[in-house]
GROMACS .gro file of C-alpha atoms in nm:
model
  340
    1UNK     CA    1  -0.886   1.096  -2.188
    2UNK     CA    2  -1.217   1.071  -2.367
    3UNK     CA    3  -1.386   0.852  -2.108
    4UNK     CA    4  -1.211   0.973  -1.793
    5UNK     CA    5  -1.168   1.301  -1.610
    6UNK     CA    6  -0.860   1.312  -1.383
    7UNK     CA    7  -0.866   0.933  -1.366
    8UNK     CA    8  -1.238   0.893  -1.292
    9UNK     CA    9  -1.506   0.786  -1.542
   10UNK     CA   10  -1.707   1.072  -1.690
   11UNK     CA   11  -2.042   0.902  -1.621
   12UNK     CA   12  -2.248   0.998  -1.317
   13UNK     CA   13  -2.215   0.663  -1.134
   14UNK     CA   14  -1.955   0.808  -0.898
   15UNK     CA   15  -2.217   1.043  -0.751
   16UNK     CA   16  -2.402   0.758  -0.578
   17UNK     CA   17  -2.242   0.542  -0.307
   18UNK     CA   18  -2.372   0.186  -0.319
   19UNK     CA   19  -2.293  -0.021  -0.012
   20UNK     CA   20  -2.303  -0.402  -0.019
   21UNK     CA   21  -2.587  -0.549   0.189
   22UNK     CA   22  -2.342  -0.738   0.410
   23UNK     CA   23  -2.188  -0.409   0.520
   24UNK     CA   24  -2.530  -0.307   0.654
   25UNK     CA   25  -2.568  -0.623   0.864
   26UNK     CA   26  -2.562  -0.588   1.243
   27UNK     CA   27  -2.259  -0.815   1.280
   28UNK     CA   28  -2.037  -0.626   1.037
   29UNK     CA   29  -2.161  -0.286   1.158
   30UNK     CA   30  -2.065  -0.388   1.511
   31UNK     CA   31  -1.715  -0.485   1.400
   32UNK     CA   32  -1.661  -0.150   1.231
   33UNK     CA   33  -1.803   0.034   1.532
   34UNK     CA   34  -1.534  -0.136   1.742
   35UNK     CA   35  -1.269  -0.017   1.496
   36UNK     CA   36  -1.391   0.340   1.537
   37UNK     CA   37  -1.389   0.320   1.916
   38UNK     CA   38  -1.078   0.118   1.989
   39UNK     CA   39  -0.827   0.140   1.706
   40UNK     CA   40  -0.552   0.399   1.683
   41UNK     CA   41  -0.463   0.610   1.380
   42UNK     CA   42  -0.218   0.355   1.237
   43UNK     CA   43  -0.465   0.065   1.255
   44UNK     CA   44  -0.749   0.276   1.111
   45UNK     CA   45  -0.531   0.371   0.814
   46UNK     CA   46  -0.586   0.013   0.692
   47UNK     CA   47  -0.956   0.091   0.647
   48UNK     CA   48  -0.879   0.419   0.470
   49UNK     CA   49  -0.657   0.233   0.223
   50UNK     CA   50  -0.931  -0.024   0.161
   51UNK     CA   51  -1.177   0.261   0.096
   52UNK     CA   52  -0.941   0.395  -0.167
   53UNK     CA   53  -0.937   0.059  -0.346
   54UNK     CA   54  -1.315   0.032  -0.319
   55UNK     CA   55  -1.395   0.376  -0.462
   56UNK     CA   56  -1.139   0.355  -0.742
   57UNK     CA   57  -1.289   0.025  -0.852
   58UNK     CA   58  -1.273   0.124  -1.219
   59UNK     CA   59  -0.894   0.094  -1.186
   60UNK     CA   60  -0.858  -0.170  -0.911
   61UNK     CA   61  -1.059  -0.492  -0.902
   62UNK     CA   62  -1.110  -0.566  -0.532
   63UNK     CA   63  -1.458  -0.694  -0.445
   64UNK     CA   64  -1.364  -0.727  -0.078
   65UNK     CA   65  -1.250  -0.368  -0.029
   66UNK     CA   66  -1.594  -0.227   0.063
   67UNK     CA   67  -1.642  -0.479   0.343
   68UNK     CA   68  -1.296  -0.420   0.487
   69UNK     CA   69  -1.316  -0.040   0.463
   70UNK     CA   70  -1.649   0.002   0.642
   71UNK     CA   71  -1.924   0.255   0.584
   72UNK     CA   72  -1.760   0.546   0.770
   73UNK     CA   73  -1.442   0.548   0.559
   74UNK     CA   74  -1.632   0.483   0.236
   75UNK     CA   75  -1.867   0.777   0.298
   76UNK     CA   76  -1.584   1.010   0.403
   77UNK     CA   77  -1.379   0.942   0.091
   78UNK     CA   78  -1.686   0.940  -0.135
   79UNK     CA   79  -1.782   1.290  -0.015
   80UNK     CA   80  -1.430   1.415  -0.086
   81UNK     CA   81  -1.436   1.263  -0.436
   82UNK     CA   82  -1.774   1.423  -0.509
   83UNK     CA   83  -1.649   1.760  -0.390
   84UNK     CA   84  -1.334   1.730  -0.602
   85UNK     CA   85  -1.530   1.630  -0.910
   86UNK     CA   86  -1.784   1.908  -0.874
   87UNK     CA   87  -1.510   2.168  -0.829
   88UNK     CA   88  -1.304   2.027  -1.120
   89UNK     CA   89  -1.006   1.969  -0.892
   90UNK     CA   90  -0.681   1.879  -1.065
   91UNK     CA   91  -0.619   1.599  -0.812
   92UNK     CA   92  -0.906   1.373  -0.705
   93UNK     CA   93  -0.910   1.237  -0.348
   94UNK     CA   94  -0.783   0.881  -0.329
   95UNK     CA   95  -0.579   0.894  -0.649
   96UNK     CA   96  -0.252   0.849  -0.455
   97UNK     CA   97  -0.392   0.533  -0.293
   98UNK     CA   98  -0.503   0.405  -0.633
   99UNK     CA   99  -0.170   0.471  -0.803
  100UNK     CA  100   0.023   0.331  -0.508
  101UNK     CA  101  -0.185   0.012  -0.508
  102UNK     CA  102  -0.141  -0.039  -0.883
  103UNK     CA  103   0.234   0.028  -0.861
  104UNK     CA  104   0.278  -0.233  -0.586
  105UNK     CA  105   0.062  -0.479  -0.783
  106UNK     CA  106   0.264  -0.434  -1.101
  107UNK     CA  107   0.604  -0.449  -0.932
  108UNK     CA  108   0.502  -0.756  -0.732
  109UNK     CA  109   0.387  -0.935  -1.046
  110UNK     CA  110   0.713  -0.848  -1.225
  111UNK     CA  111   0.917  -0.970  -0.928
  112UNK     CA  112   0.724  -1.297  -0.908
  113UNK     CA  113   0.756  -1.354  -1.285
  114UNK     CA  114   1.131  -1.285  -1.292
  115UNK     CA  115   1.375  -1.582  -1.311
  116UNK     CA  116   1.472  -1.535  -0.945
  117UNK     CA  117   1.114  -1.483  -0.829
  118UNK     CA  118   0.936  -1.800  -0.927
  119UNK     CA  119   0.764  -1.956  -0.625
  120UNK     CA  120   0.903  -1.675  -0.407
  121UNK     CA  121   0.750  -1.614  -0.068
  122UNK     CA  122   0.566  -1.285  -0.025
  123UNK     CA  123   0.564  -1.113   0.313
  124UNK     CA  124   0.344  -0.810   0.378
  125UNK     CA  125   0.460  -0.614   0.683
  126UNK     CA  126   0.178  -0.405   0.828
  127UNK     CA  127  -0.060  -0.593   0.597
  128UNK     CA  128  -0.373  -0.424   0.732
  129UNK     CA  129  -0.674  -0.489   0.507
  130UNK     CA  130  -0.460  -0.596   0.211
  131UNK     CA  131  -0.629  -0.844  -0.026
  132UNK     CA  132  -0.354  -0.930  -0.275
  133UNK     CA  133  -0.364  -1.297  -0.173
  134UNK     CA  134  -0.729  -1.297  -0.287
  135UNK     CA  135  -0.706  -1.094  -0.605
  136UNK     CA  136  -0.367  -1.148  -0.773
  137UNK     CA  137  -0.339  -1.470  -0.973
  138UNK     CA  138   0.038  -1.420  -1.009
  139UNK     CA  139   0.063  -1.547  -0.649
  140UNK     CA  140  -0.064  -1.896  -0.738
  141UNK     CA  141   0.278  -2.053  -0.662
  142UNK     CA  142   0.365  -1.826  -0.369
  143UNK     CA  143   0.322  -1.868   0.003
  144UNK     CA  144   0.193  -1.535   0.136
  145UNK     CA  145   0.243  -1.411   0.494
  146UNK     CA  146   0.048  -1.115   0.636
  147UNK     CA  147   0.209  -0.958   0.944
  148UNK     CA  148   0.019  -0.709   1.158
  149UNK     CA  149  -0.120  -0.635   1.503
  150UNK     CA  150  -0.334  -0.922   1.637
  151UNK     CA  151  -0.645  -0.703   1.664
  152UNK     CA  152  -0.617  -0.602   1.296
  153UNK     CA  153  -0.578  -0.960   1.175
  154UNK     CA  154  -0.860  -1.081   1.403
  155UNK     CA  155  -1.103  -0.821   1.267
  156UNK     CA  156  -1.001  -0.890   0.910
  157UNK     CA  157  -1.050  -1.264   0.958
  158UNK     CA  158  -1.389  -1.207   1.121
  159UNK     CA  159  -1.514  -0.985   0.837
  160UNK     CA  160  -1.399  -1.231   0.572
  161UNK     CA  161  -1.559  -1.519   0.763
  162UNK     CA  162  -1.885  -1.323   0.780
  163UNK     CA  163  -1.866  -1.282   0.404
  164UNK     CA  164  -1.804  -1.653   0.362
  165UNK     CA  165  -2.098  -1.741   0.587
  166UNK     CA  166  -2.337  -1.508   0.404
  167UNK     CA  167  -2.468  -1.515   0.050
  168UNK     CA  168  -2.173  -1.296  -0.056
  169UNK     CA  169  -2.015  -1.422  -0.379
  170UNK     CA  170  -1.787  -1.701  -0.259
  171UNK     CA  171  -1.540  -1.659  -0.545
  172UNK     CA  172  -1.435  -1.325  -0.394
  173UNK     CA  173  -1.317  -1.489  -0.071
  174UNK     CA  174  -1.116  -1.773  -0.220
  175UNK     CA  175  -0.752  -1.676  -0.203
  176UNK     CA  176  -0.549  -1.707  -0.523
  177UNK     CA  177  -0.214  -1.748  -0.351
  178UNK     CA  178  -0.071  -2.096  -0.296
  179UNK     CA  179  -0.118  -2.040   0.077
  180UNK     CA  180  -0.199  -1.754   0.314
  181UNK     CA  181  -0.073  -1.732   0.671
  182UNK     CA  182  -0.151  -1.448   0.909
  183UNK     CA  183   0.116  -1.370   1.167
  184UNK     CA  184   0.024  -1.159   1.470
  185UNK     CA  185   0.331  -0.948   1.544
  186UNK     CA  186   0.443  -0.589   1.597
  187UNK     CA  187   0.735  -0.503   1.368
  188UNK     CA  188   0.850  -0.245   1.625
  189UNK     CA  189   0.930  -0.534   1.861
  190UNK     CA  190   1.236  -0.759   1.836
  191UNK     CA  191   1.050  -1.089   1.800
  192UNK     CA  192   0.854  -1.041   1.476
  193UNK     CA  193   1.103  -1.230   1.258
  194UNK     CA  194   1.104  -1.521   1.502
  195UNK     CA  195   0.722  -1.532   1.492
  196UNK     CA  196   0.733  -1.521   1.112
  197UNK     CA  197   0.971  -1.818   1.098
  198UNK     CA  198   0.758  -2.017   1.344
  199UNK     CA  199   0.462  -1.955   1.110
  200UNK     CA  200   0.648  -2.117   0.820
  201UNK     CA  201   0.855  -1.843   0.657
  202UNK     CA  202   1.179  -1.992   0.518
  203UNK     CA  203   1.481  -1.755   0.552
  204UNK     CA  204   1.673  -1.928   0.272
  205UNK     CA  205   1.391  -1.900   0.015
  206UNK     CA  206   1.353  -1.609  -0.231
  207UNK     CA  207   1.124  -1.348  -0.080
  208UNK     CA  208   0.940  -1.035  -0.186
  209UNK     CA  209   0.884  -0.800   0.108
  210UNK     CA  210   0.598  -0.550   0.079
  211UNK     CA  211   0.597  -0.243   0.302
  212UNK     CA  212   0.306  -0.039   0.171
  213UNK     CA  213   0.195   0.263   0.371
  214UNK     CA  214   0.378   0.157   0.686
  215UNK     CA  215   0.735   0.288   0.711
  216UNK     CA  216   0.646   0.652   0.779
  217UNK     CA  217   0.436   0.557   1.084
  218UNK     CA  218   0.751   0.417   1.249
  219UNK     CA  219   1.017   0.611   1.433
  220UNK     CA  220   1.347   0.667   1.255
  221UNK     CA  221   1.516   0.397   1.462
  222UNK     CA  222   1.238   0.138   1.420
  223UNK     CA  223   1.217   0.194   1.044
  224UNK     CA  224   1.593   0.162   1.000
  225UNK     CA  225   1.592  -0.150   1.215
  226UNK     CA  226   1.332  -0.315   0.988
  227UNK     CA  227   1.505  -0.205   0.666
  228UNK     CA  228   1.843  -0.330   0.790
  229UNK     CA  229   1.697  -0.671   0.880
  230UNK     CA  230   1.559  -0.701   0.526
  231UNK     CA  231   1.880  -0.576   0.364
  232UNK     CA  232   2.075  -0.844   0.553
  233UNK     CA  233   1.854  -1.108   0.387
  234UNK     CA  234   2.030  -1.024   0.059
  235UNK     CA  235   2.332  -1.219   0.183
  236UNK     CA  236   2.115  -1.532   0.225
  237UNK     CA  237   1.885  -1.537  -0.077
  238UNK     CA  238   1.736  -1.331  -0.358
  239UNK     CA  239   1.545  -1.054  -0.179
  240UNK     CA  240   1.312  -0.789  -0.319
  241UNK     CA  241   1.182  -0.492  -0.123
  242UNK     CA  242   0.880  -0.292  -0.242
  243UNK     CA  243   0.818   0.012  -0.022
  244UNK     CA  244   0.695   0.370  -0.024
  245UNK     CA  245   0.888   0.650   0.144
  246UNK     CA  246   0.786   1.003   0.236
  247UNK     CA  247   1.032   1.290   0.217
  248UNK     CA  248   1.086   1.525   0.510
  249UNK     CA  249   0.826   1.793   0.415
  250UNK     CA  250   0.557   1.522   0.404
  251UNK     CA  251   0.618   1.431   0.768
  252UNK     CA  252   0.641   1.785   0.906
  253UNK     CA  253   0.293   1.902   0.814
  254UNK     CA  254   0.076   2.013   1.104
  255UNK     CA  255  -0.103   1.732   1.290
  256UNK     CA  256   0.106   1.476   1.103
  257UNK     CA  257   0.122   1.126   1.252
  258UNK     CA  258   0.419   1.045   1.031
  259UNK     CA  259   0.771   1.008   1.169
  260UNK     CA  260   1.021   0.825   0.949
  261UNK     CA  261   1.126   0.993   0.626
  262UNK     CA  262   1.397   0.968   0.365
  263UNK     CA  263   1.466   1.236   0.106
  264UNK     CA  264   1.697   0.998  -0.080
  265UNK     CA  265   1.586   0.634  -0.031
  266UNK     CA  266   1.772   0.547  -0.351
  267UNK     CA  267   2.093   0.638  -0.164
  268UNK     CA  268   1.988   0.498   0.172
  269UNK     CA  269   1.904   0.144   0.060
  270UNK     CA  270   2.236   0.073  -0.120
  271UNK     CA  271   2.419   0.197   0.191
  272UNK     CA  272   2.264  -0.082   0.401
  273UNK     CA  273   2.306  -0.371   0.157
  274UNK     CA  274   2.064  -0.360  -0.137
  275UNK     CA  275   2.241  -0.371  -0.476
  276UNK     CA  276   1.967  -0.270  -0.720
  277UNK     CA  277   1.741   0.026  -0.643
  278UNK     CA  278   1.480   0.192  -0.867
  279UNK     CA  279   1.285   0.496  -0.747
  280UNK     CA  280   0.964   0.636  -0.897
  281UNK     CA  281   0.742   0.929  -0.808
  282UNK     CA  282   0.364   0.949  -0.843
  283UNK     CA  283   0.303   1.047  -1.205
  284UNK     CA  284   0.616   0.887  -1.351
  285UNK     CA  285   0.561   0.662  -1.656
  286UNK     CA  286   0.552   0.351  -1.433
  287UNK     CA  287   0.344   0.523  -1.161
  288UNK     CA  288   0.065   0.681  -1.360
  289UNK     CA  289  -0.177   0.411  -1.485
  290UNK     CA  290  -0.380   0.666  -1.680
  291UNK     CA  291  -0.513   0.824  -1.359
  292UNK     CA  292  -0.319   1.153  -1.370
  293UNK     CA  293  -0.417   1.314  -1.697
  294UNK     CA  294  -0.392   1.682  -1.602
  295UNK     CA  295  -0.035   1.803  -1.678
  296UNK     CA  296  -0.079   2.080  -1.422
  297UNK     CA  297  -0.171   1.854  -1.130
  298UNK     CA  298   0.037   1.868  -0.813
  299UNK     CA  299   0.229   1.545  -0.882
  300UNK     CA  300   0.341   1.647  -1.230
  301UNK     CA  301   0.447   1.989  -1.096
  302UNK     CA  302   0.659   1.823  -0.826
  303UNK     CA  303   0.824   1.591  -1.076
  304UNK     CA  304   0.950   1.895  -1.268
  305UNK     CA  305   1.128   2.034  -0.961
  306UNK     CA  306   1.468   1.911  -0.833
  307UNK     CA  307   1.425   1.657  -0.552
  308UNK     CA  308   1.663   1.861  -0.336
  309UNK     CA  309   1.405   2.140  -0.304
  310UNK     CA  310   1.205   2.132   0.018
  311UNK     CA  311   0.985   2.428  -0.079
  312UNK     CA  312   0.818   2.510  -0.410
  313UNK     CA  313   0.981   2.834  -0.535
  314UNK     CA  314   0.661   2.932  -0.720
  315UNK     CA  315   0.420   2.940  -0.426
  316UNK     CA  316   0.621   2.864  -0.110
  317UNK     CA  317   0.435   2.539  -0.037
  318UNK     CA  318   0.628   2.238   0.095
  319UNK     CA  319   0.737   1.985  -0.169
  320UNK     CA  320   0.563   1.680  -0.024
  321UNK     CA  321   0.675   1.374  -0.216
  322UNK     CA  322   0.591   1.005  -0.200
  323UNK     CA  323   0.861   0.781  -0.341
  324UNK     CA  324   0.780   0.432  -0.468
  325UNK     CA  325   1.092   0.221  -0.439
  326UNK     CA  326   1.192  -0.124  -0.556
  327UNK     CA  327   1.519  -0.261  -0.418
  328UNK     CA  328   1.678  -0.603  -0.446
  329UNK     CA  329   1.988  -0.800  -0.373
  330UNK     CA  330   2.128  -1.154  -0.389
  331UNK     CA  331   2.429  -1.335  -0.243
  332UNK     CA  332   2.594  -1.335  -0.588
  333UNK     CA  333   2.554  -0.961  -0.651
  334UNK     CA  334   2.810  -0.697  -0.563
  335UNK     CA  335   2.799  -0.319  -0.578
  336UNK     CA  336   2.494  -0.090  -0.585
  337UNK     CA  337   2.304  -0.004  -0.904
  338UNK     CA  338   2.063   0.286  -0.867
  339UNK     CA  339   1.797   0.411  -1.110
  340UNK     CA  340   1.559   0.703  -1.065
   0.00000   0.00000   0.00000
């Protein structure tokens, strides 16, 4: 902990927000102005996530994150981080996004490097401004599919093309995956799987499905529909699901846009067809990454309380938890195995 305070470097560099020149160009400013005016909360969350990657750059190497986040979301999060640092807050704004990103990165790499995962397809549902195809070398033998609303994928493609056309470092916009295909589809509709297959997804090939920051924006019925479709893939081929789940208190906060929740995803997923399930909470040994050093921070306090508790007995606050879950199944596997 000598060089970091609550996951952030001790030096003063964090106090100054440096924006890339391309982000100040008229073309890119205009794109982000359109996002502000026309996108809904769910679509804009993609920019907020990118801002988290950009401002936690000491932990996450993502040179494209600034461009995809946009100035508004970078400044908003930067101000929160400054305020937290100056007040010596136990939890620094954006740390959940950073830990979540690193957890998905590490679990994806492990899945790809496993005997069943070599050359596996990777499908990101609600991909947003995700850049894993550009920054993770473990995807060099994997075909990657990004599924999201057409307007999100169009904007993302336009920003990346602007970067390519400018003097921006070209190595940042060369994808590291074997291939990258963007599929315009709404996973709340019934035709998204058909569109995915038309785009080249092979149902019989091993697949890692990534649902990062998306499930809780869906209704209970839509989320269960998506999860059941993926669970059914376990009867066809080796299938890995990486997803984050909120518990009920997280979705019942005032002004919450969240809908779907599961207090026990490690029970839910085996009930619909996954055979291996491992659940982690923010701050667990595999969901820490050296960014949560204060033993009294909120996440470590929650981990010490039984998961069945909806309210903290010490202060009456809701026990808002984010579960990071890896589930898998194959045609040759029988019976659920759950770890937490």
